[in-house]
CSV table of C-alpha atoms in Angstrom, one decimal:
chain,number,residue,atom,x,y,z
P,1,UNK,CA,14.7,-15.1,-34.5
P,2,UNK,CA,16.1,-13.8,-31.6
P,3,UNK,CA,18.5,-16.0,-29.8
P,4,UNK,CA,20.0,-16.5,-26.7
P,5,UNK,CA,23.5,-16.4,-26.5
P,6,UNK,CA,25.3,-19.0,-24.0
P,7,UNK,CA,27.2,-16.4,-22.1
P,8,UNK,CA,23.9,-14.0,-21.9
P,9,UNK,CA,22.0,-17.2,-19.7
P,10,UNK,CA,23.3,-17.3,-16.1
P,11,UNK,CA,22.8,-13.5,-16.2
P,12,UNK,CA,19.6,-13.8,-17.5
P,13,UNK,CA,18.5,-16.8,-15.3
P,14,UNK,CA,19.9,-14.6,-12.1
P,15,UNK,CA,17.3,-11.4,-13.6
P,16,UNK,CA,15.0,-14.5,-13.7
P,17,UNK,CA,15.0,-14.5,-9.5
P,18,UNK,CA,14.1,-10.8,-9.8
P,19,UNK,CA,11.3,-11.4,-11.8
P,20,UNK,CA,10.1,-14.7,-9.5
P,21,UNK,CA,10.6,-12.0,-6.5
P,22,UNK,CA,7.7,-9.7,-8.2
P,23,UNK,CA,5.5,-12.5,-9.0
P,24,UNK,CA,5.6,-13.6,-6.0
P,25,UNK,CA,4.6,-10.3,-3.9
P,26,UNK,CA,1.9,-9.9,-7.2
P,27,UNK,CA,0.0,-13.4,-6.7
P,28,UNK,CA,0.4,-13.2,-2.7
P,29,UNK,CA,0.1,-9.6,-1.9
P,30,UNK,CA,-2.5,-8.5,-4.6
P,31,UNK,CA,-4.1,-11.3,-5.6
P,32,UNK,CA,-3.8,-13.3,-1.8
P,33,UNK,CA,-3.1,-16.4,-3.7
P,34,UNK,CA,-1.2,-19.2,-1.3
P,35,UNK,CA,2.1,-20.4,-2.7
P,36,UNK,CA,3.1,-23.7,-1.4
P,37,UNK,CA,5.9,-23.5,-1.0
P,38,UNK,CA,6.3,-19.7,-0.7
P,39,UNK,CA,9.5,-20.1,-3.1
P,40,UNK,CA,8.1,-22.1,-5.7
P,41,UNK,CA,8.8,-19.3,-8.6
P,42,UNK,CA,12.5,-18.7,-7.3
P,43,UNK,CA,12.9,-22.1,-9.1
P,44,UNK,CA,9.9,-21.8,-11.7
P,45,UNK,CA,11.4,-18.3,-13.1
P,46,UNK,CA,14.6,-19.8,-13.8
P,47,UNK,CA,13.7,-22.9,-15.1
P,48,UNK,CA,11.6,-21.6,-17.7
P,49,UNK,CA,14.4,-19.3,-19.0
P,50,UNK,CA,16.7,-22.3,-18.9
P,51,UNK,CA,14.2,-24.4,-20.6
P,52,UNK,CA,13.7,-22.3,-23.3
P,53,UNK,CA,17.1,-21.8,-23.8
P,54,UNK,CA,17.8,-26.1,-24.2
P,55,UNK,CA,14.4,-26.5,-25.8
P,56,UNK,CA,13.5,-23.6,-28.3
P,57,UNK,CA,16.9,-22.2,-28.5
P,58,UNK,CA,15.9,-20.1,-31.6
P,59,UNK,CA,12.6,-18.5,-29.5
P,60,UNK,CA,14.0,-18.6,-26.3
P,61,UNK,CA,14.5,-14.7,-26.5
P,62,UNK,CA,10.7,-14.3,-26.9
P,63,UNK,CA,10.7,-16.7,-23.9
P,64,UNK,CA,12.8,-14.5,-21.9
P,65,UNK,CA,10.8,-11.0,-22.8
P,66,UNK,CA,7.3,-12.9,-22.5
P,67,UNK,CA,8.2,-13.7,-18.8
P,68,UNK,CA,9.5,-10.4,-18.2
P,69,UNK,CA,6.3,-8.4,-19.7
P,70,UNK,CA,4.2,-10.9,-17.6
P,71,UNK,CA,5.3,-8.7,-14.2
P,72,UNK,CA,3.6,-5.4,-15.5
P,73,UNK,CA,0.6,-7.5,-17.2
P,74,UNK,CA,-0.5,-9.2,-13.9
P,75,UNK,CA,0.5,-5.6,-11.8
P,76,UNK,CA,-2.0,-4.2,-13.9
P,77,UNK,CA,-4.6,-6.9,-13.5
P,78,UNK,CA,-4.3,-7.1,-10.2
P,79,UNK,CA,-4.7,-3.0,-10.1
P,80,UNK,CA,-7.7,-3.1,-12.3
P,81,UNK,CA,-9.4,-5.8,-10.4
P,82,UNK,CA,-8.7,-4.0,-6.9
P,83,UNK,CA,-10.0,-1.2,-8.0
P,84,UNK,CA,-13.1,-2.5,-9.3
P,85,UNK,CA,-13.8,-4.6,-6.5
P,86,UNK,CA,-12.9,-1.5,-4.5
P,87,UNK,CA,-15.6,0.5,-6.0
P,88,UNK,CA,-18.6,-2.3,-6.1
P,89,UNK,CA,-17.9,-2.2,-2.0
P,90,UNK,CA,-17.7,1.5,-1.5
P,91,UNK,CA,-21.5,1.6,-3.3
P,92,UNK,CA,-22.9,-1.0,-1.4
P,93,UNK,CA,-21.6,0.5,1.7
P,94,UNK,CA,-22.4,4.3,0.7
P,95,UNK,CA,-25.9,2.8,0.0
P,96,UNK,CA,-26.5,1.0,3.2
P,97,UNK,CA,-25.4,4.5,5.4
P,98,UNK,CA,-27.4,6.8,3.1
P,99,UNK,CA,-23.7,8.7,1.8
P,100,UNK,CA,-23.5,10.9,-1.0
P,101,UNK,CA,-22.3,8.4,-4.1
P,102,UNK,CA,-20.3,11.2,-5.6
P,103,UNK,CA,-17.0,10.7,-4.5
P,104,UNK,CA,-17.1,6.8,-5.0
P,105,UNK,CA,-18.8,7.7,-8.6
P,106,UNK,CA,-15.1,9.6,-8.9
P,107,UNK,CA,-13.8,6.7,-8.1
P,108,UNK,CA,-15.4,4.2,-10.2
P,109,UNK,CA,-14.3,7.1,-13.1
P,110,UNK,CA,-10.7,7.4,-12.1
P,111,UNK,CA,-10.6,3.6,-12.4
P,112,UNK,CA,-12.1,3.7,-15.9
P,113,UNK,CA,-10.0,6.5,-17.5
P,114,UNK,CA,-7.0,3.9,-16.6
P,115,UNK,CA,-8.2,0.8,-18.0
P,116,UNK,CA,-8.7,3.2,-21.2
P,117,UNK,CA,-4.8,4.3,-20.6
P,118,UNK,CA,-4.0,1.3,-20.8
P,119,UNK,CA,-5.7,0.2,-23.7
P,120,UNK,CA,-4.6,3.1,-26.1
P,121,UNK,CA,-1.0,3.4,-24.4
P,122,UNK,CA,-0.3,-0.3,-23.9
P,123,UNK,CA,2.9,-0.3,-22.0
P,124,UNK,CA,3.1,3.4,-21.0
P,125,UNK,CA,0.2,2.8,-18.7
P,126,UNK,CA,2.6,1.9,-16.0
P,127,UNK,CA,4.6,5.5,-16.0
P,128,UNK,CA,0.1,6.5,-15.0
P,129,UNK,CA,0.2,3.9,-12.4
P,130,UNK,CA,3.6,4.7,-10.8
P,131,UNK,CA,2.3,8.2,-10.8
P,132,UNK,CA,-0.8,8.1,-9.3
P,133,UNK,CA,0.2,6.0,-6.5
P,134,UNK,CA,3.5,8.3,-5.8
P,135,UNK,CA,0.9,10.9,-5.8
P,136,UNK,CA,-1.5,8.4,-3.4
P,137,UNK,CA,1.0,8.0,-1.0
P,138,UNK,CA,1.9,11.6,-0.2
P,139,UNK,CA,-1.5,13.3,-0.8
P,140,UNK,CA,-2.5,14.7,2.5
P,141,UNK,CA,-4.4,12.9,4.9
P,142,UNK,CA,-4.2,12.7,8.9
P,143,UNK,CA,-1.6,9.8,8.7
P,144,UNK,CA,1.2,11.8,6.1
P,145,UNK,CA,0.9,14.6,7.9
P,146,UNK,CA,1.6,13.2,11.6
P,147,UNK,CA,4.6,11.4,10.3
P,148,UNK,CA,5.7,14.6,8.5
P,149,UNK,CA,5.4,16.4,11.5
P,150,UNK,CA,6.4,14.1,13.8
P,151,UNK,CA,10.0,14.0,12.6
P,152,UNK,CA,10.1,17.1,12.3
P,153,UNK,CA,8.9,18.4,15.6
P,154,UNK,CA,10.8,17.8,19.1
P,155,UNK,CA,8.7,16.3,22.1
P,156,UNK,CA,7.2,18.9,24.5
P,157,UNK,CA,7.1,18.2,28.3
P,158,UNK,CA,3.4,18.3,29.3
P,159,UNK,CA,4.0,21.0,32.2
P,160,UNK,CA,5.6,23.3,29.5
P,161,UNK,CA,4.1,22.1,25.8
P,162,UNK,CA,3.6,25.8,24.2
P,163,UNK,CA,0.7,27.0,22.4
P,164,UNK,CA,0.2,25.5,19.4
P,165,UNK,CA,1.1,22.8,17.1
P,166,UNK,CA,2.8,20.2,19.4
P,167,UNK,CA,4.1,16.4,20.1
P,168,UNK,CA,3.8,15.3,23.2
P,169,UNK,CA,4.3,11.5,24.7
P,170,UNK,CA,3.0,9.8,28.4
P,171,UNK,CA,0.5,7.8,29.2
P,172,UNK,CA,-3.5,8.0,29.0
P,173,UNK,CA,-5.0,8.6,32.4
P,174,UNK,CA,-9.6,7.8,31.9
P,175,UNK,CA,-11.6,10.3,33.4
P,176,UNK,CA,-14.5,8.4,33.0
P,177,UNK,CA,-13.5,4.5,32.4
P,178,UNK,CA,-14.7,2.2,29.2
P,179,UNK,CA,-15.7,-1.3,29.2
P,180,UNK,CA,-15.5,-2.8,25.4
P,181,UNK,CA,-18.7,-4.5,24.3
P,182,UNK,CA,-17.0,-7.7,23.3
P,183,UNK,CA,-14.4,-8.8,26.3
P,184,UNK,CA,-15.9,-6.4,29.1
P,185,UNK,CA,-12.1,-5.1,29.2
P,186,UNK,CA,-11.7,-1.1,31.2
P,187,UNK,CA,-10.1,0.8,29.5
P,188,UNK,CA,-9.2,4.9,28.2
P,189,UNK,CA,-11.1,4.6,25.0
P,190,UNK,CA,-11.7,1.6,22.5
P,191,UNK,CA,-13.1,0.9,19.0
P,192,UNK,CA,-15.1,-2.0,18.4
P,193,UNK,CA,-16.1,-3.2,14.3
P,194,UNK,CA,-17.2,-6.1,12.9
P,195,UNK,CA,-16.5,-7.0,9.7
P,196,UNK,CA,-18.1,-9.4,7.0
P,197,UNK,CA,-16.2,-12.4,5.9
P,198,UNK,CA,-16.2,-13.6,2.1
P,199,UNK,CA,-14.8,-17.2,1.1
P,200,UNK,CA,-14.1,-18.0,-1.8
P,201,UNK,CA,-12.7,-21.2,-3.1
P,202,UNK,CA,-10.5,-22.0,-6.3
P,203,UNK,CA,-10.2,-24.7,-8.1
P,204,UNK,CA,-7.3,-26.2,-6.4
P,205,UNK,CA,-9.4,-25.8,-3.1
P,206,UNK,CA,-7.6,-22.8,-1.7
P,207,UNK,CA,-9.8,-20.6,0.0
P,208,UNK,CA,-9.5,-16.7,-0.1
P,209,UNK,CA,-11.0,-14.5,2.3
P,210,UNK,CA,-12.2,-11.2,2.2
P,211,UNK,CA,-13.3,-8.4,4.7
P,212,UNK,CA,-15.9,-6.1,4.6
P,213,UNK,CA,-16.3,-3.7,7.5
P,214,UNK,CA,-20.5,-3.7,8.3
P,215,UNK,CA,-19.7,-2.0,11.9
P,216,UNK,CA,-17.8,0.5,14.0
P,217,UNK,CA,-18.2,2.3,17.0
P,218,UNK,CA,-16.2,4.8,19.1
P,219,UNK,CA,-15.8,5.0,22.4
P,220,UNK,CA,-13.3,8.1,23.2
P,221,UNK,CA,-14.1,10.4,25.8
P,222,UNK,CA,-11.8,13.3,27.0
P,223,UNK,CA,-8.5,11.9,29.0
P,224,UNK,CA,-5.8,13.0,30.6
P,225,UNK,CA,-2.3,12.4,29.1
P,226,UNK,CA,0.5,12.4,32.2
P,227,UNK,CA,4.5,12.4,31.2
P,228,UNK,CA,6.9,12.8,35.2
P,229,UNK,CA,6.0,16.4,34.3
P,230,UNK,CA,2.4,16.6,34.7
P,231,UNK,CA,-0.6,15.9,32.9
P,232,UNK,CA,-3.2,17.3,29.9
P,233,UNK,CA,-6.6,17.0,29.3
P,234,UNK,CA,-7.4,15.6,25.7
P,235,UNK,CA,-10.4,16.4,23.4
P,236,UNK,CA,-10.7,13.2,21.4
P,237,UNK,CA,-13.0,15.0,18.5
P,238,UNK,CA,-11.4,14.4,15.4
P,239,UNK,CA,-8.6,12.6,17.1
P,240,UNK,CA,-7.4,9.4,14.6
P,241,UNK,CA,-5.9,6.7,15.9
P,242,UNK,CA,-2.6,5.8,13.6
P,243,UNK,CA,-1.1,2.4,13.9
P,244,UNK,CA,-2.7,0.9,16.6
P,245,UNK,CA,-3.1,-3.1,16.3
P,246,UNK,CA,-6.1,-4.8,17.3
P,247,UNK,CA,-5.6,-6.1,20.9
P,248,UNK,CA,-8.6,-8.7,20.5
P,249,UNK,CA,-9.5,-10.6,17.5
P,250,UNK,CA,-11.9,-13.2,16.8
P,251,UNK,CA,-14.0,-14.9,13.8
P,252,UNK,CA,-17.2,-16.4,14.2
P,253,UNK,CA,-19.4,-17.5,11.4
P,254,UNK,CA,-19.2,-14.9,8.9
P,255,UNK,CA,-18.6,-12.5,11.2
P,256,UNK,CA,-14.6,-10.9,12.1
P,257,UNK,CA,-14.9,-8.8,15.6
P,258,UNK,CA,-11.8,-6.6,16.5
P,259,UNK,CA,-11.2,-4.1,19.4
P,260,UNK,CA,-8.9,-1.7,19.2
P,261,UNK,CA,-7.8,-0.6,23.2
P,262,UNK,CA,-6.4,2.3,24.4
P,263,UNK,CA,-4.8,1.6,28.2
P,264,UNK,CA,-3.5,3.3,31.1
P,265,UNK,CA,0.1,1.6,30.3
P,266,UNK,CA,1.1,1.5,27.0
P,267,UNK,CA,3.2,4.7,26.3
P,268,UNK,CA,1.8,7.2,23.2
P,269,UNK,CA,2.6,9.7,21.2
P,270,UNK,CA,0.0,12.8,20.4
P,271,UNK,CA,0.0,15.7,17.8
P,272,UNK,CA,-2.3,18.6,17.9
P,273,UNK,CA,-2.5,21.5,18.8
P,274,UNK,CA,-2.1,22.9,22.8
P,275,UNK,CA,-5.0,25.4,23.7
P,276,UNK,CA,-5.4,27.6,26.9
P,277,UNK,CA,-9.2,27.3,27.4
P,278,UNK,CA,-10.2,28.9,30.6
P,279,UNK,CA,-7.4,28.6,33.4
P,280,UNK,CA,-6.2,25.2,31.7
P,281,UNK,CA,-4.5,24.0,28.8
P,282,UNK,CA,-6.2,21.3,26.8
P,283,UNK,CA,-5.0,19.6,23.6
P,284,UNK,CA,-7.1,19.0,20.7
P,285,UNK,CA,-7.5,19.0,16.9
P,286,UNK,CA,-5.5,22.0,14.9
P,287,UNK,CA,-7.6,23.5,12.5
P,288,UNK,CA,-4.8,25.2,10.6
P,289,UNK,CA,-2.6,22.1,10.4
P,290,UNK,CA,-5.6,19.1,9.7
P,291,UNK,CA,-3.7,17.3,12.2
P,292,UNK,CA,-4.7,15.6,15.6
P,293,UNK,CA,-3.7,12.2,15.9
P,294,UNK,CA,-1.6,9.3,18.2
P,295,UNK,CA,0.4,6.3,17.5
P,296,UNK,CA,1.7,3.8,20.0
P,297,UNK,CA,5.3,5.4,20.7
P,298,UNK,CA,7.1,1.9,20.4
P,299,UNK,CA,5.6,2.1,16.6
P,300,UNK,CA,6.6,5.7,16.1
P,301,UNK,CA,10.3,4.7,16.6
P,302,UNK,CA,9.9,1.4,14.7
P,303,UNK,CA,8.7,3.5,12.0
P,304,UNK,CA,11.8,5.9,12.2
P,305,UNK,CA,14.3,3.2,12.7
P,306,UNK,CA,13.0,1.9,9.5
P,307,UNK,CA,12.3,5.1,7.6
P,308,UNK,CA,15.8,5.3,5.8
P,309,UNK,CA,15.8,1.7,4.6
P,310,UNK,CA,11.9,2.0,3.3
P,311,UNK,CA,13.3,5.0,1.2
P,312,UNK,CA,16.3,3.2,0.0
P,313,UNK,CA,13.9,0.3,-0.9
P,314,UNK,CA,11.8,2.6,-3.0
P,315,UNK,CA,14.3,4.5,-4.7
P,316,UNK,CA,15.5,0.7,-5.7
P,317,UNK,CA,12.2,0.0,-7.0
P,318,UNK,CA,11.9,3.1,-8.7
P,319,UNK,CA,15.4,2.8,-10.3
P,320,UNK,CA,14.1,-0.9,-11.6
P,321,UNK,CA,11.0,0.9,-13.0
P,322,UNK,CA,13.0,3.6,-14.7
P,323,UNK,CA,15.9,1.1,-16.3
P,324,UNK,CA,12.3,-1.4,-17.1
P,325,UNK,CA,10.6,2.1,-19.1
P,326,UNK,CA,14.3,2.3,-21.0
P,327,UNK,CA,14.3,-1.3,-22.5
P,328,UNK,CA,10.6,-0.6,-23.4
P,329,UNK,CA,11.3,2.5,-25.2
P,330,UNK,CA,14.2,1.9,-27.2
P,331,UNK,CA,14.2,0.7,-30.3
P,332,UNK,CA,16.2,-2.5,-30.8
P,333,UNK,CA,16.8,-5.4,-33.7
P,334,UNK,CA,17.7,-8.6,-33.3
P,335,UNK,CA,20.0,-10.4,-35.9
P,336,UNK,CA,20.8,-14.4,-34.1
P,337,UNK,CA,22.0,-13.7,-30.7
P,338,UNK,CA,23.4,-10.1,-31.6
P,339,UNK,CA,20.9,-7.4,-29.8
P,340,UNK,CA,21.3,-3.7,-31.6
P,341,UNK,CA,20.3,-1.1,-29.6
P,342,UNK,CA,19.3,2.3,-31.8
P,343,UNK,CA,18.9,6.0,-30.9
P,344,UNK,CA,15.4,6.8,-29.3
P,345,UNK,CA,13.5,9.1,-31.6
P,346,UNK,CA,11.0,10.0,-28.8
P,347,UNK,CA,8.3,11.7,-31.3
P,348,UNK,CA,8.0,8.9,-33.4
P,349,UNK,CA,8.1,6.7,-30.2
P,350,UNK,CA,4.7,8.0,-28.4
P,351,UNK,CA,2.8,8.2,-31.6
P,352,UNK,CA,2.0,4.7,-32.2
P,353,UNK,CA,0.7,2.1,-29.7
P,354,UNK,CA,3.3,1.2,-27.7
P,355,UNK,CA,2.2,-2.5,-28.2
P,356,UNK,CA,3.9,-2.4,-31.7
P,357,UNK,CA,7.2,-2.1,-30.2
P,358,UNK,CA,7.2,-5.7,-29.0
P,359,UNK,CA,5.8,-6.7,-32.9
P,360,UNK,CA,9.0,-4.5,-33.9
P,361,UNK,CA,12.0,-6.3,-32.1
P,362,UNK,CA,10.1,-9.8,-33.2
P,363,UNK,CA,10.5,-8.6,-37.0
């Protein structure tokens, strides 16, 4: 049996609030369930630890563990069911426009090889997940690489940005205005979707929606971008727009419809690359770089004020993740309320399931 020892429980009911904290961003954030209240399992957590403890003093070890495997158990859930639902959306979507299904069949696969990861590795599945979304998040795409560049590039007056990869920050100017099909509001440029709404209801009678984009249109001719030094014209092909919040919202039937506004007075920031065409200087997408993009420049800074704390929180996380992969893969023995932890004999570790190790410490 393995047994908790009395001086082991208020550290193990304070780990207890860590592992409420991760259920709780797991059954909010990936599976949008509604917690009422939001702290419930700051108390729950806890309790059951200290329950198990009083009440099955000789199990309450297994009780302990059990709550603590339940984290990566529901994580992975939750991944597997994203990423399935994911997929069944990306088909009906890549059927309705007439795409290529290849990349979404890639997709579908990618999914599948890791449900099969996690069956034959059991535990070691997570060091896959970790990885890939590492990987995920700094892959390149137009986002990553206007951050990247962005703190690593100084701002450009307009009147003497030079040739090439550049940030510069002012104000749109319309050539030609744009009205947005659902308010009628002028503007520089806008994007309109609409998006269809699913409701589902549990059995308590919560009700979980979910969003389907079935819509979008553009609306981004060429502008002019003024700083106090003078202005630009901008060639909005390929140009993404990063971190822009809708600026109308509204849900009718099953139906969401957003706009996304671009105005003559909010303040931005552009990457891209500065071109002499004819006798004047345009801005547009760089082809060497992949990059054209803006960002509202209140979020840029938000983003940067922010930056070092974001990276302090992963390297927490990760940290958690790395001691978590420890306790999995050493070898312990239980004897009472003594916990004996062995050498790791790595070769012997990885090749059996990784599911008999919890079969192992029960012994």
């Amino acid at each position: 049996m393995f047994e908790i020892d009395i001086q082991m429980l208020p550290f193990l009911m304070l780990f207890g609030l860590g592992i409420a904290l991760f259920h709780t961003l797991i059954l909010t954030g990936l599976f949008n369930l509604q917690l009422k209240p939001s702290w419930i399992l700051f108390i729950i957590d806890p309790l059951i630890i200290a329950l198990g403890f009083f009440l099955f003093p000789k199990q309450s070890g297994y009780i302990f563990i059990g709550l603590f495997v339940s984290v990566f158990v529901l994580g992975i859930i939750a991944f597997i069911r994203h990423g399935i639902q994911g997929i069944l959306n990306s088909f009906r979507e890549a059927k309705k426009e007439k795409k290529s299904l290849w990349k979404v069949a890639l997709s579908g696969l990618g999914v599948f090889l890791i449900f099969i990861c996690f069956i034959f590795l059991g535990v070691y599945s997570i060091f896959i997940i970790i990885f890939l979304a590492i990987i995920t998040s700094i892959l390149p795409s137009n986002k990553n690489r206007f951050y990247f560049y962005q703190r690593n590039l100084s701002t450009s007056k307009i009147k003497s940005v030079a040739m090439g990869l550049a940030e510069i920050c002012g104000k749109a100017k319309a050539i030609t205005m744009a009205v947005s099909p659902h308010t009628s509001t002028q503007c520089v440029a806008y994007i309109y979707t609409i998006d269809e709404i699913t409701e589902k209801t549990d059995d308590d009678g919560r009700t979980d929606k979910s969003y389907r984009e079935i819509k979008r249109e553009i609306n981004a001719k060429n502008f002019l971008l003024q700083d106090d030094s003078g202005s630009i014209e901008i060639q909005t092909e390929k140009l993404e727009w990063i971190n822009f919040s809708p600026s109308f919202e509204t849900e009718t039937g099953s139906r969401r419809y957003r706009e996304y506004i671009l105005d003559e007075k909010t303040e931005i920031l552009m990457i891209g690359q500065a071109f002499y065409e004819g006798a004047n200087t345009i801005f547009r997408y760089d082809e060497t770089k992949k990059l054209f993009g803006m960002a509202p420049l209140k979020i840029v800074n938000f983003a940067n004020k922010w930056r070092p704390l974001k990276l302090r929180a992963v390297t927490t996380l990760l940290c958690i993740a790395l001691i978590s992969a420890f306790i999995f893969i050493t070898p312990m023995k239980a004897d009472g309320s003594k916990l004996t932890f062995e050498s790791i004999k790595l070769k012997e570790r990885f090749s059996k399931n990784p599911l008999d190790m919890i079969n192992d410490l029960f012994k």
